mmCIF file of C-alpha atoms in Angstrom:
data_model
loop_
_atom_site.group_PDB
_atom_site.id
_atom_site.type_symbol
_atom_site.label_atom_id
_atom_site.label_comp_id
_atom_site.label_asym_id
_atom_site.label_seq_id
_atom_site.Cartn_x
_atom_site.Cartn_y
_atom_site.Cartn_z
ATOM 1 C CA MET A 29 -54.156 -9.121 -50.312
ATOM 2 C CA ALA A 30 -55.382 -10.158 -46.706
ATOM 3 C CA VAL A 31 -58.937 -9.685 -46.130
ATOM 4 C CA PRO A 32 -59.432 -8.321 -42.314
ATOM 5 C CA ILE A 33 -61.399 -10.446 -39.957
ATOM 6 C CA ALA A 34 -63.523 -8.803 -37.611
ATOM 7 C CA VAL A 35 -64.809 -10.273 -34.460
ATOM 8 C CA LEU A 36 -68.608 -9.879 -34.507
ATOM 9 C CA ASP A 37 -71.211 -9.866 -31.397
ATOM 10 C CA CYS A 38 -73.618 -12.676 -32.305
ATOM 11 C CA ASP A 39 -76.620 -10.393 -31.181
ATOM 12 C CA LEU A 40 -75.325 -7.594 -33.605
ATOM 13 C CA LEU A 41 -75.657 -10.612 -36.674
ATOM 14 C CA LEU A 42 -78.938 -11.760 -35.525
ATOM 15 C CA TYR A 43 -80.576 -8.080 -34.822
ATOM 16 C CA GLY A 44 -78.828 -5.414 -36.300
ATOM 17 C CA ARG A 45 -77.305 -2.112 -34.913
ATOM 18 C CA GLY A 46 -80.385 -0.265 -34.933
ATOM 19 C CA HIS A 47 -81.764 -2.062 -31.845
ATOM 20 C CA ARG A 48 -81.082 0.218 -28.511
ATOM 21 C CA THR A 49 -82.352 -2.692 -26.244
ATOM 22 C CA LEU A 50 -82.945 -6.207 -26.558
ATOM 23 C CA ASP A 51 -86.507 -6.445 -25.590
ATOM 24 C CA ARG A 52 -87.068 -9.841 -27.465
ATOM 25 C CA PHE A 53 -88.922 -11.584 -24.894
ATOM 26 C CA LYS A 54 -91.716 -10.061 -22.984
ATOM 27 C CA LEU A 55 -93.119 -11.438 -19.491
ATOM 28 C CA GLU A 56 -96.709 -10.579 -20.476
ATOM 29 C CA ASP A 57 -96.458 -12.931 -23.247
ATOM 30 C CA VAL A 58 -95.860 -16.074 -21.101
ATOM 31 C CA THR A 59 -97.854 -17.956 -18.601
ATOM 32 C CA ASP A 60 -96.744 -18.245 -15.093
ATOM 33 C CA GLU A 61 -96.213 -21.879 -15.386
ATOM 34 C CA TYR A 62 -93.471 -21.454 -18.041
ATOM 35 C CA LEU A 63 -91.780 -18.923 -16.184
ATOM 36 C CA VAL A 64 -91.607 -21.440 -13.124
ATOM 37 C CA SER A 65 -90.585 -24.260 -15.738
ATOM 38 C CA THR A 66 -88.054 -22.183 -17.582
ATOM 39 C CA TYR A 67 -86.507 -19.688 -15.050
ATOM 40 C CA GLY A 68 -87.520 -21.098 -11.539
ATOM 41 C CA PHE A 69 -89.809 -18.265 -10.446
ATOM 42 C CA PRO A 70 -93.099 -16.739 -10.985
ATOM 43 C CA ARG A 71 -93.859 -13.477 -12.490
ATOM 44 C CA GLN A 72 -94.537 -11.657 -9.613
ATOM 45 C CA PHE A 73 -90.933 -12.532 -8.104
ATOM 46 C CA ILE A 74 -89.380 -11.858 -11.288
ATOM 47 C CA CYS A 75 -91.183 -8.161 -11.720
ATOM 48 C CA TYR A 76 -89.982 -7.695 -8.101
ATOM 49 C CA LEU A 77 -86.039 -8.310 -9.035
ATOM 50 C CA VAL A 78 -86.832 -5.654 -12.136
ATOM 51 C CA ASP A 79 -87.595 -3.283 -9.792
ATOM 52 C CA LEU A 80 -84.747 -3.861 -7.315
ATOM 53 C CA LEU A 81 -82.120 -4.303 -9.707
ATOM 54 C CA GLY A 82 -83.320 -2.275 -12.659
ATOM 55 C CA ALA A 83 -81.589 0.721 -12.162
ATOM 56 C CA THR A 84 -78.226 -0.914 -11.586
ATOM 57 C CA LEU A 85 -78.542 -3.090 -14.609
ATOM 58 C CA SER A 86 -79.406 -0.230 -16.772
ATOM 59 C CA ARG A 87 -75.802 1.733 -15.936
ATOM 60 C CA PRO A 88 -74.699 3.236 -19.027
ATOM 61 C CA THR A 89 -72.123 1.176 -20.916
ATOM 62 C CA GLN A 90 -69.866 1.497 -23.915
ATOM 63 C CA ARG A 91 -71.646 -0.674 -26.127
ATOM 64 C CA SER A 92 -74.005 0.773 -28.487
ATOM 65 C CA ARG A 93 -76.920 -1.525 -27.361
ATOM 66 C CA ALA A 94 -77.913 -2.483 -23.984
ATOM 67 C CA ILE A 95 -79.603 -5.423 -22.867
ATOM 68 C CA SER A 96 -82.761 -4.737 -20.808
ATOM 69 C CA PRO A 97 -82.992 -5.375 -17.238
ATOM 70 C CA GLU A 98 -85.639 -8.015 -17.500
ATOM 71 C CA THR A 99 -83.758 -9.953 -20.309
ATOM 72 C CA GLN A 100 -80.630 -9.899 -17.912
ATOM 73 C CA ILE A 101 -82.608 -11.174 -14.564
ATOM 74 C CA LEU A 102 -84.016 -13.796 -16.818
ATOM 75 C CA ALA A 103 -80.709 -14.901 -18.415
ATOM 76 C CA ALA A 104 -79.386 -15.165 -14.901
ATOM 77 C CA LEU A 105 -82.310 -16.943 -13.020
ATOM 78 C CA GLY A 106 -81.872 -19.501 -16.180
ATOM 79 C CA PHE A 107 -78.581 -19.921 -15.269
ATOM 80 C CA TYR A 108 -78.911 -20.327 -11.580
ATOM 81 C CA THR A 109 -82.017 -22.674 -11.508
ATOM 82 C CA SER A 110 -80.730 -24.793 -14.436
ATOM 83 C CA GLY A 111 -76.995 -24.689 -13.999
ATOM 84 C CA SER A 112 -75.978 -24.424 -17.670
ATOM 85 C CA PHE A 113 -75.631 -21.880 -20.640
ATOM 86 C CA GLN A 114 -77.814 -23.878 -22.712
ATOM 87 C CA THR A 115 -78.245 -22.562 -26.239
ATOM 88 C CA ARG A 116 -82.012 -23.026 -25.854
ATOM 89 C CA MET A 117 -82.263 -20.786 -22.893
ATOM 90 C CA GLY A 118 -80.358 -17.999 -24.933
ATOM 91 C CA ASP A 119 -82.662 -18.818 -27.767
ATOM 92 C CA ALA A 120 -85.703 -18.329 -25.369
ATOM 93 C CA ILE A 121 -84.918 -14.664 -24.526
ATOM 94 C CA GLY A 122 -83.076 -13.865 -27.710
ATOM 95 C CA ILE A 123 -79.379 -13.563 -26.671
ATOM 96 C CA SER A 124 -76.227 -15.440 -27.739
ATOM 97 C CA GLN A 125 -74.053 -17.609 -24.942
ATOM 98 C CA ALA A 126 -71.727 -14.938 -24.652
ATOM 99 C CA SER A 127 -74.332 -12.359 -23.876
ATOM 100 C CA MET A 128 -76.038 -14.818 -21.423
ATOM 101 C CA SER A 129 -72.537 -15.145 -19.492
ATOM 102 C CA ARG A 130 -72.375 -11.237 -19.461
ATOM 103 C CA CYS A 131 -76.107 -11.025 -17.940
ATOM 104 C CA VAL A 132 -75.260 -13.657 -15.165
ATOM 105 C CA ALA A 133 -72.035 -11.693 -14.127
ATOM 106 C CA ASN A 134 -74.351 -8.369 -14.145
ATOM 107 C CA VAL A 135 -76.932 -9.738 -12.137
ATOM 108 C CA THR A 136 -74.617 -11.543 -9.758
ATOM 109 C CA GLU A 137 -72.872 -8.311 -9.006
ATOM 110 C CA ALA A 138 -75.999 -6.567 -8.518
ATOM 111 C CA LEU A 139 -77.479 -9.026 -5.951
ATOM 112 C CA VAL A 140 -73.975 -9.408 -4.298
ATOM 113 C CA GLU A 141 -74.126 -5.451 -3.537
ATOM 114 C CA ARG A 142 -77.290 -6.062 -1.804
ATOM 115 C CA ALA A 143 -76.385 -8.987 0.515
ATOM 116 C CA SER A 144 -76.505 -7.272 3.612
ATOM 117 C CA GLN A 145 -79.817 -5.683 2.996
ATOM 118 C CA PHE A 146 -81.330 -9.329 2.651
ATOM 119 C CA ILE A 147 -78.709 -11.160 4.769
ATOM 120 C CA HIS A 148 -78.376 -10.206 8.507
ATOM 121 C CA PHE A 149 -79.163 -10.831 12.015
ATOM 122 C CA PRO A 150 -82.095 -9.019 13.523
ATOM 123 C CA LYS A 151 -81.260 -5.821 15.619
ATOM 124 C CA ASP A 152 -84.369 -5.011 17.388
ATOM 125 C CA GLU A 153 -85.276 -6.736 20.739
ATOM 126 C CA ALA A 154 -88.650 -7.713 19.865
ATOM 127 C CA THR A 155 -87.306 -9.440 16.426
ATOM 128 C CA VAL A 156 -84.487 -11.139 18.431
ATOM 129 C CA GLN A 157 -87.069 -12.576 21.092
ATOM 130 C CA ALA A 158 -89.329 -13.697 18.106
ATOM 131 C CA LEU A 159 -86.317 -15.393 16.675
ATOM 132 C CA LYS A 160 -85.595 -17.260 20.040
ATOM 133 C CA GLU A 161 -89.353 -18.184 20.330
ATOM 134 C CA ASP A 162 -89.784 -19.810 16.978
ATOM 135 C CA PHE A 163 -86.532 -21.891 17.526
ATOM 136 C CA TYR A 164 -87.701 -23.005 21.079
ATOM 137 C CA ALA A 165 -91.058 -24.041 19.692
ATOM 138 C CA LEU A 166 -88.926 -26.484 17.282
ATOM 139 C CA ALA A 167 -87.711 -28.929 19.969
ATOM 140 C CA GLY A 168 -87.666 -26.892 23.415
ATOM 141 C CA MET A 169 -83.980 -25.461 22.891
ATOM 142 C CA PRO A 170 -83.853 -22.128 24.517
ATOM 143 C CA GLY A 171 -81.909 -19.159 23.693
ATOM 144 C CA VAL A 172 -80.920 -19.900 20.205
ATOM 145 C CA LEU A 173 -80.234 -17.095 17.728
ATOM 146 C CA GLY A 174 -79.430 -19.348 14.594
ATOM 147 C CA VAL A 175 -77.839 -22.389 13.663
ATOM 148 C CA VAL A 176 -74.505 -22.770 11.902
ATOM 149 C CA ASP A 177 -72.868 -25.221 9.434
ATOM 150 C CA CYS A 178 -70.678 -25.248 6.669
ATOM 151 C CA THR A 179 -71.271 -26.761 3.012
ATOM 152 C CA HIS A 180 -68.945 -27.151 -0.004
ATOM 153 C CA VAL A 181 -69.814 -26.093 -3.438
ATOM 154 C CA ALA A 182 -67.427 -27.809 -6.153
ATOM 155 C CA ILE A 183 -65.557 -25.340 -8.370
ATOM 156 C CA LYS A 184 -63.209 -25.742 -11.190
ATOM 157 C CA ALA A 185 -59.406 -25.954 -10.321
ATOM 158 C CA PRO A 186 -58.198 -22.441 -10.234
ATOM 159 C CA ASN A 187 -54.690 -23.431 -11.511
ATOM 160 C CA ALA A 188 -52.432 -26.698 -10.910
ATOM 161 C CA GLU A 189 -50.434 -25.329 -8.110
ATOM 162 C CA ASP A 190 -53.013 -23.888 -6.029
ATOM 163 C CA LEU A 191 -54.015 -26.645 -3.665
ATOM 164 C CA SER A 192 -55.538 -24.523 -1.381
ATOM 165 C CA TYR A 193 -58.986 -25.448 -2.675
ATOM 166 C CA VAL A 194 -58.799 -29.052 -2.912
ATOM 167 C CA ASN A 195 -60.579 -30.658 0.089
ATOM 168 C CA ARG A 196 -60.554 -33.829 2.007
ATOM 169 C CA LYS A 197 -62.149 -35.630 -0.812
ATOM 170 C CA GLY A 198 -59.596 -34.088 -3.313
ATOM 171 C CA LEU A 199 -62.136 -32.351 -5.068
ATOM 172 C CA HIS A 200 -61.837 -28.244 -5.539
ATOM 173 C CA SER A 201 -64.288 -26.429 -3.429
ATOM 174 C CA LEU A 202 -65.362 -23.387 -1.858
ATOM 175 C CA ASN A 203 -66.482 -23.941 2.032
ATOM 176 C CA CYS A 204 -69.382 -21.867 2.614
ATOM 177 C CA LEU A 205 -70.211 -20.831 6.387
ATOM 178 C CA MET A 206 -73.890 -20.007 6.899
ATOM 179 C CA VAL A 207 -76.242 -19.471 9.739
ATOM 180 C CA CYS A 208 -80.008 -19.455 9.230
ATOM 181 C CA ASP A 209 -83.285 -19.137 11.558
ATOM 182 C CA SER A 210 -85.952 -21.474 12.209
ATOM 183 C CA ARG A 211 -87.506 -21.092 8.750
ATOM 184 C CA GLY A 212 -84.359 -21.274 6.716
ATOM 185 C CA VAL A 213 -84.060 -17.711 6.199
ATOM 186 C CA LEU A 214 -80.129 -17.094 6.146
ATOM 187 C CA LEU A 215 -78.834 -14.629 8.747
ATOM 188 C CA SER A 216 -75.264 -14.840 7.598
ATOM 189 C CA ALA A 217 -73.318 -16.441 4.836
ATOM 190 C CA GLU A 218 -69.684 -16.317 4.113
ATOM 191 C CA THR A 219 -68.937 -18.037 0.896
ATOM 192 C CA HIS A 220 -65.431 -17.395 0.044
ATOM 193 C CA TRP A 221 -63.641 -19.946 2.300
ATOM 194 C CA PRO A 222 -61.261 -22.506 0.515
ATOM 195 C CA GLY A 223 -62.365 -26.002 0.525
ATOM 196 C CA SER A 224 -58.897 -27.360 2.135
ATOM 197 C CA LEU A 225 -59.827 -25.389 5.415
ATOM 198 C CA ALA A 226 -61.799 -27.354 8.067
ATOM 199 C CA ASP A 227 -64.907 -26.109 9.273
ATOM 200 C CA CYS A 228 -63.538 -25.005 12.824
ATOM 201 C CA THR A 229 -60.901 -23.419 11.087
ATOM 202 C CA VAL A 230 -63.547 -21.286 8.900
ATOM 203 C CA LEU A 231 -65.283 -20.598 11.977
ATOM 204 C CA GLU A 232 -62.271 -19.273 13.785
ATOM 205 C CA GLN A 233 -61.391 -16.737 10.777
ATOM 206 C CA ALA A 234 -64.807 -15.683 10.123
ATOM 207 C CA ALA A 235 -66.386 -12.436 10.307
ATOM 208 C CA LEU A 236 -69.271 -14.108 12.377
ATOM 209 C CA THR A 237 -66.878 -15.174 15.194
ATOM 210 C CA SER A 238 -65.748 -11.369 15.412
ATOM 211 C CA HIS A 239 -69.360 -10.334 15.378
ATOM 212 C CA PHE A 240 -70.423 -12.701 18.239
ATOM 213 C CA GLU A 241 -67.240 -12.206 20.293
ATOM 214 C CA THR A 242 -68.101 -8.666 20.796
ATOM 215 C CA LYS A 243 -70.731 -9.742 23.091
ATOM 216 C CA LEU A 244 -73.591 -8.287 21.118
ATOM 217 C CA HIS A 245 -75.658 -11.129 21.714
ATOM 218 C CA LYS A 246 -75.208 -12.076 25.777
ATOM 219 C CA ASP A 247 -78.369 -13.738 26.166
ATOM 220 C CA GLY A 248 -78.391 -16.259 23.187
ATOM 221 C CA TRP A 249 -76.417 -18.475 21.514
ATOM 222 C CA LEU A 250 -75.938 -20.428 17.840
ATOM 223 C CA LEU A 251 -76.137 -24.145 17.534
ATOM 224 C CA GLY A 252 -73.242 -25.857 15.727
ATOM 225 C CA ASP A 253 -72.503 -29.622 15.039
ATOM 226 C CA SER A 254 -69.572 -31.478 16.593
ATOM 227 C CA SER A 255 -66.946 -30.045 14.033
ATOM 228 C CA PHE A 256 -66.793 -26.803 15.796
ATOM 229 C CA LEU A 257 -65.461 -25.858 19.060
ATOM 230 C CA LEU A 258 -67.877 -25.181 22.024
ATOM 231 C CA ARG A 259 -68.004 -21.547 22.954
ATOM 232 C CA THR A 260 -70.116 -19.166 24.935
ATOM 233 C CA TRP A 261 -72.044 -18.377 22.067
ATOM 234 C CA LEU A 262 -71.964 -21.481 20.156
ATOM 235 C CA MET A 263 -73.593 -24.595 21.768
ATOM 236 C CA THR A 264 -72.385 -28.065 20.375
ATOM 237 C CA PRO A 265 -73.598 -31.464 21.205
ATOM 238 C CA LEU A 266 -71.877 -33.334 24.427
ATOM 239 C CA HIS A 267 -69.784 -35.980 22.672
ATOM 240 C CA ILE A 268 -70.750 -38.824 24.706
ATOM 241 C CA PRO A 269 -74.113 -37.915 26.939
ATOM 242 C CA GLU A 270 -74.415 -40.094 30.078
ATOM 243 C CA THR A 271 -77.395 -38.549 32.010
ATOM 244 C CA PRO A 272 -81.000 -38.372 30.818
ATOM 245 C CA ALA A 273 -80.527 -34.402 30.600
ATOM 246 C CA GLU A 274 -77.641 -34.855 28.666
ATOM 247 C CA TYR A 275 -79.416 -37.241 26.240
ATOM 248 C CA ARG A 276 -82.388 -34.805 26.008
ATOM 249 C CA TYR A 277 -80.163 -31.807 25.470
ATOM 250 C CA ASN A 278 -78.653 -33.771 22.565
ATOM 251 C CA MET A 279 -81.884 -34.497 21.218
ATOM 252 C CA ALA A 280 -83.334 -30.953 21.229
ATOM 253 C CA HIS A 281 -79.869 -29.817 19.849
ATOM 254 C CA SER A 282 -80.063 -32.032 17.045
ATOM 255 C CA ALA A 283 -83.640 -31.593 16.084
ATOM 256 C CA THR A 284 -83.107 -27.847 16.195
ATOM 257 C CA HIS A 285 -79.831 -27.952 14.105
ATOM 258 C CA ASN A 286 -81.318 -29.885 11.216
ATOM 259 C CA VAL A 287 -82.886 -27.012 10.103
ATOM 260 C CA ILE A 288 -79.416 -25.783 8.478
ATOM 261 C CA GLU A 289 -79.333 -28.928 6.544
ATOM 262 C CA ARG A 290 -83.018 -28.564 5.229
ATOM 263 C CA THR A 291 -81.929 -25.062 4.206
ATOM 264 C CA PHE A 292 -78.989 -26.591 2.460
ATOM 265 C CA ARG A 293 -81.034 -29.149 0.376
ATOM 266 C CA THR A 294 -83.700 -26.177 -0.425
ATOM 267 C CA ILE A 295 -80.902 -23.900 -1.812
ATOM 268 C CA ARG A 296 -79.382 -26.858 -3.793
ATOM 269 C CA SER A 297 -83.060 -27.902 -5.063
ATOM 270 C CA ARG A 298 -83.807 -24.357 -6.191
ATOM 271 C CA PHE A 299 -80.258 -23.433 -7.583
ATOM 272 C CA ARG A 300 -78.928 -26.425 -9.389
ATOM 273 C CA CYS A 301 -75.730 -24.586 -10.524
ATOM 274 C CA LEU A 302 -74.876 -24.983 -6.926
ATOM 275 C CA ASP A 303 -75.612 -29.141 -6.678
ATOM 276 C CA GLY A 304 -73.271 -30.355 -8.730
ATOM 277 C CA SER A 305 -75.345 -32.102 -11.239
ATOM 278 C CA LYS A 306 -74.360 -30.033 -14.108
ATOM 279 C CA GLY A 307 -70.435 -30.293 -12.991
ATOM 280 C CA THR A 308 -68.445 -27.762 -11.148
ATOM 281 C CA LEU A 309 -68.637 -23.699 -11.321
ATOM 282 C CA GLN A 310 -66.524 -22.793 -14.247
ATOM 283 C CA TYR A 311 -65.408 -19.573 -12.667
ATOM 284 C CA SER A 312 -62.693 -18.055 -10.738
ATOM 285 C CA PRO A 313 -62.903 -18.986 -6.640
ATOM 286 C CA GLU A 314 -64.014 -15.309 -6.382
ATOM 287 C CA LYS A 315 -66.563 -15.205 -9.104
ATOM 288 C CA SER A 316 -67.980 -18.525 -8.011
ATOM 289 C CA SER A 317 -68.129 -17.131 -4.346
ATOM 290 C CA HIS A 318 -70.055 -14.496 -5.638
ATOM 291 C CA ILE A 319 -72.531 -16.617 -7.595
ATOM 292 C CA ILE A 320 -73.238 -18.595 -4.382
ATOM 293 C CA LEU A 321 -73.842 -15.500 -2.649
ATOM 294 C CA ALA A 322 -76.285 -14.163 -4.997
ATOM 295 C CA CYS A 323 -78.246 -17.510 -4.856
ATOM 296 C CA CYS A 324 -78.217 -16.998 -0.904
ATOM 297 C CA VAL A 325 -79.623 -13.487 -1.537
ATOM 298 C CA LEU A 326 -82.180 -15.062 -3.946
ATOM 299 C CA HIS A 327 -82.912 -17.689 -1.467
ATOM 300 C CA ASN A 328 -83.988 -15.135 1.162
ATOM 301 C CA ILE A 329 -85.857 -12.984 -1.207
ATOM 302 C CA SER A 330 -88.061 -15.876 -2.181
ATOM 303 C CA LEU A 331 -88.971 -16.730 1.489
ATOM 304 C CA GLN A 332 -90.017 -13.144 1.887
ATOM 305 C CA HIS A 333 -92.388 -13.845 -1.139
ATOM 306 C CA GLY A 334 -93.729 -17.271 0.184
ATOM 307 C CA LEU A 335 -91.919 -19.388 -2.483
ATOM 308 C CA ASP A 336 -91.008 -22.147 0.306
ATOM 309 C CA VAL A 337 -89.615 -25.607 -0.939
ATOM 310 C CA TRP A 338 -88.557 -27.346 2.311
ATOM 311 C CA SER A 339 -90.459 -30.590 1.042
ATOM 312 C CA ALA A 340 -88.207 -30.792 -2.085
ATOM 313 C CA PRO A 341 -86.093 -33.969 -1.984
ATOM 314 C CA ALA A 342 -82.283 -33.968 -1.827
ATOM 315 C CA THR A 343 -80.789 -34.038 -5.326
ATOM 316 C CA GLY A 344 -77.252 -33.622 -6.830
ATOM 317 C CA HIS A 345 -74.186 -33.793 -5.410
ATOM 318 C CA LEU A 346 -73.772 -30.591 -3.283
ATOM 319 C CA GLU A 347 -70.778 -31.414 -0.489
ATOM 320 C CA GLN A 348 -72.080 -31.396 2.948
ATOM 321 C CA SER A 349 -69.821 -30.834 5.902
ATOM 322 C CA GLU A 350 -66.555 -32.838 5.962
ATOM 323 C CA GLU A 351 -66.044 -32.668 9.551
ATOM 324 C CA GLU A 352 -69.574 -33.486 10.531
ATOM 325 C CA TYR A 353 -68.762 -36.445 12.560
ATOM 326 C CA GLU A 354 -65.476 -35.370 13.837
ATOM 327 C CA GLN A 355 -65.372 -34.295 17.547
ATOM 328 C CA MET A 356 -63.854 -31.387 18.922
ATOM 329 C CA GLU A 357 -63.055 -31.174 22.023
ATOM 330 C CA SER A 358 -63.506 -27.398 23.825
ATOM 331 C CA VAL A 359 -60.767 -26.090 26.392
ATOM 332 C CA ASP A 360 -62.915 -22.917 27.190
ATOM 333 C CA SER A 361 -63.984 -23.648 30.607
ATOM 334 C CA GLU A 362 -66.504 -20.914 30.618
ATOM 335 C CA ALA A 363 -68.255 -22.273 27.689
ATOM 336 C CA CYS A 364 -68.341 -25.546 29.535
ATOM 337 C CA ARG A 365 -69.823 -23.842 32.450
ATOM 338 C CA VAL A 366 -72.613 -22.097 30.261
ATOM 339 C CA ARG A 367 -73.678 -25.436 28.447
ATOM 340 C CA GLN A 368 -73.619 -27.363 31.985
ATOM 341 C CA GLU A 369 -75.843 -24.400 33.337
ATOM 342 C CA LEU A 370 -78.355 -24.719 30.032
ATOM 343 C CA LEU A 371 -78.347 -28.578 30.845
ATOM 344 C CA LEU A 372 -79.224 -27.851 34.731
ATOM 345 C CA THR A 373 -81.836 -25.110 34.041
ATOM 346 C CA HIS A 374 -83.617 -26.486 30.956
ATOM 347 C CA PHE A 375 -83.028 -30.388 30.731
ATOM 348 C CA SER A 376 -82.641 -31.765 34.043
#
C-alpha cells in the first residue's frame, strides 16, 4: 500500500500549528551593535519600518499562521544587506529559507508601493531654490536640480532566447537610471530597463524625460555625463574644451556630477545584494527591478534618519555606466544656445 507523502512547512515542523504569529525574535532582546552587524540598521530605523509597513505586512492570508511584520522586515533587511539567504540568517530569527524568501518578497512589494512617497523631485519653490543653492555650493555650477546617470545591476539570465538583458560586457543586467541631489538623496529611480539599452536610449524612453519635456522646470537643469545628449534641461560636458571658460565649466560639471557616483557606491556598500559579490540577483527582471527600487527607497529613508555612509569604500562588482566615455553629439541648437549662455554668464 502506497504511503501518501505530504509537503510540510519547515516552520510548522519546528514550531507547531498552535502559533498564530512567528515572534521568536525580539528587538528588545539584542543590542544595537548586533542589529547593525546582522541586519545593517539600528533599532530605531527598524522600528520606523515596522510602523511604516506593519499594516501592509499584516494583511490576512490563507496561511494558518502569519509571520510578524517585525520578523518579515528583519528577514528582508538581512537579505538586502548581506546578499544571501544564508541558513544562519533564518536561524537567527527562527524561520526557514523558504519563509525568508517570502518575507523578502512581501517587504519588497510594500516598499515599492511607497516609492513615490520617498523618491520624488521637490515641488515647492523654496525647496527647489534650496536644492539649487546646495548644488552651487559644491563647485559653483548654477541652476542644478539634480545629477543623472545610469548603473547596471547584474541579474540571472531570464532565458536562453532573451538577449535584451545582455549588456555590452556580455553579462545579464538591468540598466538603472537615477537622479540624486547634492546629499545623495534619490529624486528619481527607474530600475527596470534591459541591460542591452545604451544610457542615451534609456533616457530617451524614460519617464524622467517626459517629466522635464513638459517644461515643469524652466529655470534649471540636470547634469549628465557624455553618454547623454545635450538638452535644454540636461547639461553635459564639452567634448573638447578650448577656452578657460569651457575648462572651468567642465571642471565644475565634473565635480558636481561626481555626487551620483558616490551615491552608487553608497547604495552598493549598504545593500550588498546589488554589488555582485554574492552573485547575480536570482529573480526575474521584474522582481529584480523591484528589489533594486526597494533598496533605493531604504537608501532615502536611511538618509532621512541621518545614516550617512558617504565614506564607505567602493566594494563589489556593481556595473557602472558602460557609455561613460562615449561622446554624444547634440543636434539641438536651442540646447547648445542654453549651454553657451551658461558659459558666458557664469564661467567667463
